[in-house]
mmCIF file of C-alpha atoms in Angstrom:
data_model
loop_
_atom_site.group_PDB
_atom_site.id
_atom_site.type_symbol
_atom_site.label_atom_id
_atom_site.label_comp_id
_atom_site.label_asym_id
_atom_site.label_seq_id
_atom_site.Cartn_x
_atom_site.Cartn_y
_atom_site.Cartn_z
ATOM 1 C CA UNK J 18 40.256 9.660 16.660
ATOM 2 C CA UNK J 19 37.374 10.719 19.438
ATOM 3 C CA UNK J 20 36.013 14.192 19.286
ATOM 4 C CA UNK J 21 35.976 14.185 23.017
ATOM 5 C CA UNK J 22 38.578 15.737 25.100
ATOM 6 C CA UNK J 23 40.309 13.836 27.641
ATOM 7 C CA UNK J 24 42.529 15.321 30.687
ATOM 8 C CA UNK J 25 38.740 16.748 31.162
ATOM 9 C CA UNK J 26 36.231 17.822 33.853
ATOM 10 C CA UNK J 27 32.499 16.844 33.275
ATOM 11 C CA UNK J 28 29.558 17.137 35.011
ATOM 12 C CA UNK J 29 28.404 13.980 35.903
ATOM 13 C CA UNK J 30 25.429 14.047 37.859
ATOM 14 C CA UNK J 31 23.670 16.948 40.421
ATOM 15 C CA UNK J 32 24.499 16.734 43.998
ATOM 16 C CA UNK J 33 20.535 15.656 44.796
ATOM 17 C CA UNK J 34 21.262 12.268 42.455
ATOM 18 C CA UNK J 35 23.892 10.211 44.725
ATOM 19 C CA UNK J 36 22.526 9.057 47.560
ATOM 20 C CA UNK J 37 23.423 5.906 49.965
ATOM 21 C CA UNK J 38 22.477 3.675 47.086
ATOM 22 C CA UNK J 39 24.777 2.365 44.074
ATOM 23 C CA UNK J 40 24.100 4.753 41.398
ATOM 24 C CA UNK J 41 25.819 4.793 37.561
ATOM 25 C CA UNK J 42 26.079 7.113 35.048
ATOM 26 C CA UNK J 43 28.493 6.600 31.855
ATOM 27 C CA UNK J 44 30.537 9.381 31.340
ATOM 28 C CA UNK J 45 32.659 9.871 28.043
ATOM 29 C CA UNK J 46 32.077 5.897 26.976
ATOM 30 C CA UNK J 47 33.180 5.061 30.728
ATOM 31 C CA UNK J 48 30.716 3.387 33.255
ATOM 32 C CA UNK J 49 31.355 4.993 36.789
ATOM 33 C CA UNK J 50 30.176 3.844 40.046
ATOM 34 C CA UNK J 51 29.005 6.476 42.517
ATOM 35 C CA UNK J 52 27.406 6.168 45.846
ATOM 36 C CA UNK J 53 27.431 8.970 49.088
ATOM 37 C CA UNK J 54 29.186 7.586 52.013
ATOM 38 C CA UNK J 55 27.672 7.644 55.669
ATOM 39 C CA UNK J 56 29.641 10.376 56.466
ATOM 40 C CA UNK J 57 28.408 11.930 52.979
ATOM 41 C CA UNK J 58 31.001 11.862 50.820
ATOM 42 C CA UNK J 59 30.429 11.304 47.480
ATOM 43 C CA UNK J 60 32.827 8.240 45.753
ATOM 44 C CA UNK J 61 33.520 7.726 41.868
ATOM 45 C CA UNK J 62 35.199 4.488 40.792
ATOM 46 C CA UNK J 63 34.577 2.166 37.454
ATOM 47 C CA UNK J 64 31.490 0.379 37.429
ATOM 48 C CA UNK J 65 33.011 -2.853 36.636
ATOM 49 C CA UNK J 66 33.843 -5.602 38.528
ATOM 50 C CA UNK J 67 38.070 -6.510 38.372
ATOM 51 C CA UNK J 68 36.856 -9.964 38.358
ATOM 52 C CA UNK J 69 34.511 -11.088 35.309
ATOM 53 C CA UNK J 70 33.611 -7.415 34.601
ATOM 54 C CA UNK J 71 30.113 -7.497 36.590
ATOM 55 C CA UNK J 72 28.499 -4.081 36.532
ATOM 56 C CA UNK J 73 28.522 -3.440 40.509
ATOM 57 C CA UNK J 74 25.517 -1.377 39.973
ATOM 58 C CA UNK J 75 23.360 -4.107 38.971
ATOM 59 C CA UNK J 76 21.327 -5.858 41.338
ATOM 60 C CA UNK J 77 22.029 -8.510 42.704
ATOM 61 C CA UNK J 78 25.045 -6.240 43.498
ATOM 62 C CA UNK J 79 24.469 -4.053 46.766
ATOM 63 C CA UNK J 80 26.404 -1.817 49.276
ATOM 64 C CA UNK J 81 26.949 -2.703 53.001
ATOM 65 C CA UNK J 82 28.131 -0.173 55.385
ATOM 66 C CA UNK J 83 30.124 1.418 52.625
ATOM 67 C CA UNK J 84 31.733 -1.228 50.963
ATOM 68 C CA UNK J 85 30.744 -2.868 47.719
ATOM 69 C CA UNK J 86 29.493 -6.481 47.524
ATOM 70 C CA UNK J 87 29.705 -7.747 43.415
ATOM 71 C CA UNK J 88 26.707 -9.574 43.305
ATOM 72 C CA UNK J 89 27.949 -12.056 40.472
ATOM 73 C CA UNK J 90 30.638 -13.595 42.888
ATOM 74 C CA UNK J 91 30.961 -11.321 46.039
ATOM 75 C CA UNK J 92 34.087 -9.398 45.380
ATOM 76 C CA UNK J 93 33.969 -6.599 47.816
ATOM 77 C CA UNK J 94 35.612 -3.153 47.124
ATOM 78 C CA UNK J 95 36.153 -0.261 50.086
ATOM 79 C CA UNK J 96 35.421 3.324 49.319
ATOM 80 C CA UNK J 97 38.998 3.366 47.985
ATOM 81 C CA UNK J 98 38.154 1.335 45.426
ATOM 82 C CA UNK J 99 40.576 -1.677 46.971
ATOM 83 C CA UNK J 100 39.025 -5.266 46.778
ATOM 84 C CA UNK J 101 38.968 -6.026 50.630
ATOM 85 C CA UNK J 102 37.190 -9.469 50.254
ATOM 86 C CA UNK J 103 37.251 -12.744 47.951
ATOM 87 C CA UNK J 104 35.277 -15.546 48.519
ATOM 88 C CA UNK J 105 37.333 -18.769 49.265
ATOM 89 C CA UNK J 106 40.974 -17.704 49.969
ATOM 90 C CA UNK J 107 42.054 -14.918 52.330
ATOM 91 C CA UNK J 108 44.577 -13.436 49.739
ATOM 92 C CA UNK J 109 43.290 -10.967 47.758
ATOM 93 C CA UNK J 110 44.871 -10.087 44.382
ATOM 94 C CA UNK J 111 47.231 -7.063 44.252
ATOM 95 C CA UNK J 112 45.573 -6.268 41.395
ATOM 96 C CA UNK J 113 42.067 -6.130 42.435
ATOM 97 C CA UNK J 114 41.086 -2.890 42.358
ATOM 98 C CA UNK J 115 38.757 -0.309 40.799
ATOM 99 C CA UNK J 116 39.869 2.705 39.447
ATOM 100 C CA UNK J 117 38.728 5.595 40.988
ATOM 101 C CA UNK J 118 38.238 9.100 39.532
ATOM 102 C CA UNK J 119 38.990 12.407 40.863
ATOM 103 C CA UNK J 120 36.253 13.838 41.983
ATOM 104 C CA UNK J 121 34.916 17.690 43.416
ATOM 105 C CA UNK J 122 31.081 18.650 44.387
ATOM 106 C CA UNK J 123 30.717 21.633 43.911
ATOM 107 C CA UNK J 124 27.766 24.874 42.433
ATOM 108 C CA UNK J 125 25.339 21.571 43.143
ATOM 109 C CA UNK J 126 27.172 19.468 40.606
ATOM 110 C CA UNK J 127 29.003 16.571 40.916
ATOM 111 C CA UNK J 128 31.961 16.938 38.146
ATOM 112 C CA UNK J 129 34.679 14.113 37.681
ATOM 113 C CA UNK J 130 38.170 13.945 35.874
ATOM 114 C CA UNK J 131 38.101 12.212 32.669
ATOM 115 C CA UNK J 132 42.063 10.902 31.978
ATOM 116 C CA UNK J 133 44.815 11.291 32.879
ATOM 117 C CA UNK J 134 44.455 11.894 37.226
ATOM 118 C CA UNK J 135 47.713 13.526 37.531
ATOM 119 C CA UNK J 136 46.403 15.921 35.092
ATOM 120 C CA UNK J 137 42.941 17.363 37.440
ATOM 121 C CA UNK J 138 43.601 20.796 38.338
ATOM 122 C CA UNK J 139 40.406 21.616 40.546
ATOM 123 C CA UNK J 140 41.183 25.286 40.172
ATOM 124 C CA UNK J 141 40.234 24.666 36.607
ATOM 125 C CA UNK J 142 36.609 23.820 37.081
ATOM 126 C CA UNK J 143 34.268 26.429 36.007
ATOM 127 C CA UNK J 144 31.933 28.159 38.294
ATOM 128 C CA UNK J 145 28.236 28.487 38.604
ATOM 129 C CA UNK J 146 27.895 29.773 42.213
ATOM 130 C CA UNK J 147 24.349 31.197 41.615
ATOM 131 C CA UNK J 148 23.081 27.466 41.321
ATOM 132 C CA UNK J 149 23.372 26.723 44.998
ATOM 133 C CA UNK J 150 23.458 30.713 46.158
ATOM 134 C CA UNK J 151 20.642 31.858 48.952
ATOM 135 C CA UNK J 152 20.087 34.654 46.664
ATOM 136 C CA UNK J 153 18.993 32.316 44.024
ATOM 137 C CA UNK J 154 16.459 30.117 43.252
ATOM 138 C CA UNK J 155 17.118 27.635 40.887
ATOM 139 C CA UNK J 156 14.787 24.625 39.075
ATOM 140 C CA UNK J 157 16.609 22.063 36.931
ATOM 141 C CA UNK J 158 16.827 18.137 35.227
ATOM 142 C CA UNK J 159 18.527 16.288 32.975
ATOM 143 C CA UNK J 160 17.288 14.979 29.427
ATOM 144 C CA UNK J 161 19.506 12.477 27.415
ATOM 145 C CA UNK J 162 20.250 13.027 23.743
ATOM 146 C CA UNK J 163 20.771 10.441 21.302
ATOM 147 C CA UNK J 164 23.416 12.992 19.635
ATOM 148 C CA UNK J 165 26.949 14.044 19.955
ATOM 149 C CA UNK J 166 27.849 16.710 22.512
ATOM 150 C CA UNK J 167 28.773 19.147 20.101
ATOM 151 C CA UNK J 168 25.578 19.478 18.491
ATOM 152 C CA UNK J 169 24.044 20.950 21.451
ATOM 153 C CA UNK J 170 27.097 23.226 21.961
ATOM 154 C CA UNK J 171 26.578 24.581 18.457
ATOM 155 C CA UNK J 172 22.629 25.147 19.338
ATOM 156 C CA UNK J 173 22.987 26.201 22.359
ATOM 157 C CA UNK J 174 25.995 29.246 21.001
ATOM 158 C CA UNK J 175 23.383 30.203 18.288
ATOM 159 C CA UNK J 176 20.231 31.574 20.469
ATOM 160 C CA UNK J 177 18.609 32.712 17.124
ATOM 161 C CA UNK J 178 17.175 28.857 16.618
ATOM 162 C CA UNK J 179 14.471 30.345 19.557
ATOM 163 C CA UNK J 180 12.826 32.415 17.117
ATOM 164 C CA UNK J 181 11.623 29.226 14.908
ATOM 165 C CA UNK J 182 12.140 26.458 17.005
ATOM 166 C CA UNK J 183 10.372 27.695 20.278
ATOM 167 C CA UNK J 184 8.295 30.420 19.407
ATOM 168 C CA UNK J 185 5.790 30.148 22.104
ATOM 169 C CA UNK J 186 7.927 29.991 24.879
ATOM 170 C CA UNK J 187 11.310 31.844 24.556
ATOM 171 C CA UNK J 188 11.488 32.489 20.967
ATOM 172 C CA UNK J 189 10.555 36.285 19.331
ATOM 173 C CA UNK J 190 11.345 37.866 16.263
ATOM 174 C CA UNK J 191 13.976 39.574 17.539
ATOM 175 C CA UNK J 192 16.320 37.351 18.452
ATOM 176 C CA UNK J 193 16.757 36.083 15.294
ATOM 177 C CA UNK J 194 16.654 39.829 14.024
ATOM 178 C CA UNK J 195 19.623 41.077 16.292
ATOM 179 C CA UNK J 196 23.355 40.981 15.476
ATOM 180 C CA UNK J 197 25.495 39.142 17.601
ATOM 181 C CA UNK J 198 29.045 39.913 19.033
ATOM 182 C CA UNK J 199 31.909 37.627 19.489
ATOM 183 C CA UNK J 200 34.596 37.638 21.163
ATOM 184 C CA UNK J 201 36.837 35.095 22.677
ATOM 185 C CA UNK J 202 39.392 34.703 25.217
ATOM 186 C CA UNK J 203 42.280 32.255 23.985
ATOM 187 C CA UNK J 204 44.063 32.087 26.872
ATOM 188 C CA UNK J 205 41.598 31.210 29.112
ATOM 189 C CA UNK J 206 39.519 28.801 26.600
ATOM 190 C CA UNK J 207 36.303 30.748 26.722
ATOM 191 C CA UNK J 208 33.790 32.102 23.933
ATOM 192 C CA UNK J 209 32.018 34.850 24.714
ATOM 193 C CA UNK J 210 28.142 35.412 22.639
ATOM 194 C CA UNK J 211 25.871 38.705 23.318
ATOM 195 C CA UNK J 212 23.269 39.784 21.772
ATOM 196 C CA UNK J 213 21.325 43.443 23.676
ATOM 197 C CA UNK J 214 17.815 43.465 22.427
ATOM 198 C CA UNK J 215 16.721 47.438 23.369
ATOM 199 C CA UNK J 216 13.233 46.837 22.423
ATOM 200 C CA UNK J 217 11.181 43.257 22.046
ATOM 201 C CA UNK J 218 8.411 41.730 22.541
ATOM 202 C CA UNK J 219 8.380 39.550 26.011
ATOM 203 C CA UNK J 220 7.959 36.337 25.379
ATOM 204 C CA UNK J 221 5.647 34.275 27.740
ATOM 205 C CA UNK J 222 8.346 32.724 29.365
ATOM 206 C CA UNK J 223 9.343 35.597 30.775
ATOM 207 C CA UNK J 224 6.265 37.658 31.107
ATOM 208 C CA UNK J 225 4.202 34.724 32.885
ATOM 209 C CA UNK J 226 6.975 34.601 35.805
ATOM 210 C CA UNK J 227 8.674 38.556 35.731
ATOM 211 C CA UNK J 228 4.786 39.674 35.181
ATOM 212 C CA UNK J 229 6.279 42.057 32.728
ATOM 213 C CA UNK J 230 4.122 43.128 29.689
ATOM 214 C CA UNK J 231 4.303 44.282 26.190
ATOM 215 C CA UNK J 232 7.546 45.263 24.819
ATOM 216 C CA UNK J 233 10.942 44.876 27.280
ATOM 217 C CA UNK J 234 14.474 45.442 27.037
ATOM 218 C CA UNK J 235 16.320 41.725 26.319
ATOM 219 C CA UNK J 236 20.373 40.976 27.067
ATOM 220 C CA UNK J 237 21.835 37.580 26.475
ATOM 221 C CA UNK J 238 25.272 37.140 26.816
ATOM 222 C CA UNK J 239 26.721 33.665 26.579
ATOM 223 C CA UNK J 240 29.688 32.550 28.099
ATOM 224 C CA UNK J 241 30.806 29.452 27.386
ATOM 225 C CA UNK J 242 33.922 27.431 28.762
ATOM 226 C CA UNK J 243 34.717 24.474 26.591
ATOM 227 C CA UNK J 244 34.332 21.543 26.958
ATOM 228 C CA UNK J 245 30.991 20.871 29.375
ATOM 229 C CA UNK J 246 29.745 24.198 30.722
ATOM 230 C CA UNK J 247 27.724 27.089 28.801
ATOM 231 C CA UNK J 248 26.553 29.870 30.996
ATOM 232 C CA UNK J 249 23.598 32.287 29.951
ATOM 233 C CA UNK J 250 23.161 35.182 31.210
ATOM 234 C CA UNK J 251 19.513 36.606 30.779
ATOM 235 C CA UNK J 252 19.060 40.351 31.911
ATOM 236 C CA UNK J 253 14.935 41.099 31.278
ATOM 237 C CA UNK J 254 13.968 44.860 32.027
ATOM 238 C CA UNK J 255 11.393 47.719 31.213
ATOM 239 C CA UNK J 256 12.132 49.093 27.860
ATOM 240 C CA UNK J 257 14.913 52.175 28.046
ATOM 241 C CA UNK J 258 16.226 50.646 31.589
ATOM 242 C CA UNK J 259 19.674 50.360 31.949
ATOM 243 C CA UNK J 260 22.217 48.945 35.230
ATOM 244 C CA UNK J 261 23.400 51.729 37.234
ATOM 245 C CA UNK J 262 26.776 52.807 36.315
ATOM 246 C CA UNK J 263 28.045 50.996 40.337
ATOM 247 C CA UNK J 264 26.331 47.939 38.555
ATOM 248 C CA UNK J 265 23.450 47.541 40.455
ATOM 249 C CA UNK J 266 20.421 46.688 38.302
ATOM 250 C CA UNK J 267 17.336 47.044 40.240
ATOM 251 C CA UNK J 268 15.075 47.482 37.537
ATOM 252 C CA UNK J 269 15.848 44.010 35.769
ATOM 253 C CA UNK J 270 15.441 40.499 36.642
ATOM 254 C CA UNK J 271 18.153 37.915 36.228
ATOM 255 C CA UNK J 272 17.979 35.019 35.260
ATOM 256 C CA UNK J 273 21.388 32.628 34.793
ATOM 257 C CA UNK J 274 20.777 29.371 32.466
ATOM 258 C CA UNK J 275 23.555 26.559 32.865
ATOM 259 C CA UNK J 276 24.096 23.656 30.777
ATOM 260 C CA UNK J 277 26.497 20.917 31.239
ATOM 261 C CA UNK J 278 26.710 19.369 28.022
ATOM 262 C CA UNK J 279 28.779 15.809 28.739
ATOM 263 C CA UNK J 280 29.195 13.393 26.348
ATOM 264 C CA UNK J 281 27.800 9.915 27.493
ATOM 265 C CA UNK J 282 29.338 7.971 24.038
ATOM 266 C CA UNK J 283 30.644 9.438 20.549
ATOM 267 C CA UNK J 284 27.279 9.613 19.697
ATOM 268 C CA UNK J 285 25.065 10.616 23.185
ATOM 269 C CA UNK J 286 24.714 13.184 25.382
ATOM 270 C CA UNK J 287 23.843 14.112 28.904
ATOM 271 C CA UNK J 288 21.801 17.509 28.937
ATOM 272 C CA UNK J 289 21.883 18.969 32.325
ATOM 273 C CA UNK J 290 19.967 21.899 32.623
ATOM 274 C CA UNK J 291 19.264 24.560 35.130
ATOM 275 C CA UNK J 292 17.473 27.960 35.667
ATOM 276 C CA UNK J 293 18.540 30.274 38.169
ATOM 277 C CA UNK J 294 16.758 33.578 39.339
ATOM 278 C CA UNK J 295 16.788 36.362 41.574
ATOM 279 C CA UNK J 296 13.274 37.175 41.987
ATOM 280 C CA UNK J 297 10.678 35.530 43.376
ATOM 281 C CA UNK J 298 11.976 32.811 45.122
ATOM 282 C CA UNK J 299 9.766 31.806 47.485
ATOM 283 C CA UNK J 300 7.140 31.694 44.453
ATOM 284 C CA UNK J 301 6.692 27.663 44.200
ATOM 285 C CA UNK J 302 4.367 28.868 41.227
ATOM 286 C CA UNK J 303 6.816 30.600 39.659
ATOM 287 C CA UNK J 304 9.550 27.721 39.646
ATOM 288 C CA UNK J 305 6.538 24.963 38.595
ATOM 289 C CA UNK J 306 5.936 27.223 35.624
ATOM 290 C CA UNK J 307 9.831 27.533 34.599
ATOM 291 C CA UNK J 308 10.561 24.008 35.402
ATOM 292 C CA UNK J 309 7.878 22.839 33.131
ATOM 293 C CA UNK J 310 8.822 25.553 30.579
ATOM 294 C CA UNK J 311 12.451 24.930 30.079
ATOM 295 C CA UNK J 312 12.377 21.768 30.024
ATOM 296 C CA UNK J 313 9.603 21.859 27.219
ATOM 297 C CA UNK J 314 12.307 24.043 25.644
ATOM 298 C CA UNK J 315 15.178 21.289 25.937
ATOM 299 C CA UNK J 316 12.817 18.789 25.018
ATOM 300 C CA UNK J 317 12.271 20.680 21.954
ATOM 301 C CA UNK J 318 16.010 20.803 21.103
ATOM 302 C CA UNK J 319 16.307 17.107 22.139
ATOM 303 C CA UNK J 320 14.069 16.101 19.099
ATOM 304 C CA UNK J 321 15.748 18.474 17.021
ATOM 305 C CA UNK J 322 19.264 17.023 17.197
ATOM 306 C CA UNK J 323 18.256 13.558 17.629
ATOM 307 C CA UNK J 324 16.750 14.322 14.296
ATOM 308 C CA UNK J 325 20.307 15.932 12.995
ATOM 309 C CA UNK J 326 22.525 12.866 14.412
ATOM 310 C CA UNK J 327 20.364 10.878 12.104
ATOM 311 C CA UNK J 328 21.135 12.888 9.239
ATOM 312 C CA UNK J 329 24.498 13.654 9.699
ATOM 313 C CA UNK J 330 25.234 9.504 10.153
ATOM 314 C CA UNK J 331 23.510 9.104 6.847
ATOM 315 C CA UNK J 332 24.746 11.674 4.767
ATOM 316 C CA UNK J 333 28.446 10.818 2.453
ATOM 317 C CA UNK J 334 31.938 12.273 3.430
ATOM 318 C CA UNK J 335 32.588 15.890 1.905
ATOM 319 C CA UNK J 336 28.945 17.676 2.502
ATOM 320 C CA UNK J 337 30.330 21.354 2.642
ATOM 321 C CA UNK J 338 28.682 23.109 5.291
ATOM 322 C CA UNK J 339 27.103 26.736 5.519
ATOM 323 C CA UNK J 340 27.934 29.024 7.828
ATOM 324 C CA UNK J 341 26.638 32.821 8.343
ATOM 325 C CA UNK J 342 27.304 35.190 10.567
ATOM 326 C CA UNK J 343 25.310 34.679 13.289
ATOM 327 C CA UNK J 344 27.571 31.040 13.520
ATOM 328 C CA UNK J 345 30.496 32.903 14.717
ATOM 329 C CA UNK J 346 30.002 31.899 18.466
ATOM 330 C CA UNK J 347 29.657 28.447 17.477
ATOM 331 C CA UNK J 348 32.524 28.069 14.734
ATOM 332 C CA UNK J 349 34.752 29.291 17.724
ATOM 333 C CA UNK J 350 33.742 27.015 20.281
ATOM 334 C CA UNK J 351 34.695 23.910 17.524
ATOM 335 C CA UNK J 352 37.649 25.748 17.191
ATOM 336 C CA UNK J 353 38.469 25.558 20.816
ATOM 337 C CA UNK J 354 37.336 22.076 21.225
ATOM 338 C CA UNK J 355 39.516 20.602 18.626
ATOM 339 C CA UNK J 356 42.326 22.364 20.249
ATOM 340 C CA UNK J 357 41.258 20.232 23.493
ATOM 341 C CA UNK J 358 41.185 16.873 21.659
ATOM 342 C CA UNK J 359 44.347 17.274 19.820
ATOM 343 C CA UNK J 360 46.365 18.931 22.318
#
């Protein structure tokens, strides 16, 4: 059986990606097809062709005034996916057609419906409004992973792998120090992950672009929505401040970190990442200097868990695991996304 969920919405590419050229991106083992329309739509249909299978994304294959020309044999497909053309006859099969995926743009993501179409409730795509909000600014990419998805679900729900792994940049003794709370939200398929550092050192990440100095107070509460997007929440602030009690938090900066984790195969994963903040954000400096940072950081993890793939495909049936408490977050989200594949 696959570990990933079907009857799914994943992230598939950002907005800025699709342009008025053929552009593919396999999603969940599925090639899809995406291009933005004149009138700048954005389409999502399978990036084969219905005749011999031809990836219409490879060249010679190209895309006149929306429509798609195959460039194996010149099949030619509408933005309906509908094969309006075959060379030498004027009937064109019934069934020549692609199929097309449901599709919303939204929070500058482009997220598409993985099974089942009848099955893609829009209202149940997670938000991350701050990502294309005025009173934002946000820097973010993409790495791949040669590792399945929910490895970087289970880093990603234990922060205390900063301490060791990216000391330097994000990591300081006391996140790795601090207790954690869990809690999660059945009905609604969401874990929840915080862990309120009163007093810790500021780490140059955030020093170099808050300018804050010395020792700060540190909140990170994770909320993640099975089975694509994970949501931090990073509240920095002068040691002993604290959000007013109408929740305005003028003494703190804010800074919202978003993965999309989607699986590209069983075994490979897309890593979209972005960093959102409410200061500064006119600063090109400051975004240069987290846009290089963070994605140091993923980089980091990438190597990291393309090293653990490799182990865990070597390694013989029945190695019993460890967990401790500060895997509580991530045992829950495995919980929650074997309920999605089995279900």
């Amino acid at each position: 059986m696959s570990a990933i969920p079907r009857d799914q919405w994943y992230v598939a590419a950002y907005g800025s990606e699709i342009g008025t050229e053929l552009f593919s991106r396999t999603i969940c083992g599925e090639p899809i097809l995406f291009w933005r329309t004149r009138e700048g739509t954005v389409t999502a249909m399978a990036d084969r062709c219905a005749h011999r299978r031809f990836p219409l994304s490879q060249a010679p294959s190209r895309l006149v005034d929306d429509q798609v020309v195959c460039g194996y044999h010149g099949f030619t497909y509408g933005v309906d996916g509908k094969c309006v053309a075959v060379p030498g006859q004027t009937r064109v099969p019934r069934t020549a057609r692609l199929r097309q995926y449901p599709l919303v743009e939204q929070d500058s993501f482009v997220w598409v419906f993985i099974g089942d179409p009848e099955k893609a409730d829009t209202a149940s795509i997670p938000r991350a409004p701050y990502l294309d909000s005025p009173g934002y600014t946000t820097v973010a990419g993409m790495e791949p992973l040669r590792a399945r998805y929910s490895l970087l679900v289970d880093n990603l729900l234990d922060l205390s792998h900063e301490t060791y792994l990216h000391g330097g940049y994000i990591g300081t003794p006391e996140v790795a120090e601090t207790p954690i709370t869990t809690e999660v939200d059945d009905e609604a398929g969401v874990v929840y992950v915080s862990r309120h550092m009163a007093d810790a050192a500021c780490p140059p990440f955030y020093a170099k672009s808050t300018g804050l100095q010395g020792r700060i107070t540190r909140w990170q509460d994770i909320e993640y929505t099975p089975p694509c997007l994970y949501k931090l929440h990073s509240r920095i602030a002068p040691v002993g401040s604290a959000p007013n009690p109408d929740g305005s938090d003028p003494d703190a900066f804010h800074v919202e970190v978003v993965y999309a984790i989607t699986p590209e195969t069983e075994h490979s994963t897309h890593d979209f990442w972005a960093v959102a903040r409410d200061f500064a954000l006119d600063d090109d400096g400051v975004s240069a200097f987290l846009a290089e940072n963070n994605r140091t950081v993923v980089l980091q993890d990438v190597e990291a868990l393309d090293v653990l793939e490799r182990v865990l495909a070597a390694e013989p049936d029945g190695y019993q695991e460890l967990s401790i408490n500060i895997d509580t977050g991530g045992l829950a989200a495995r919980r929650l996304l074997q309920r999605l594949v089995t279900s």
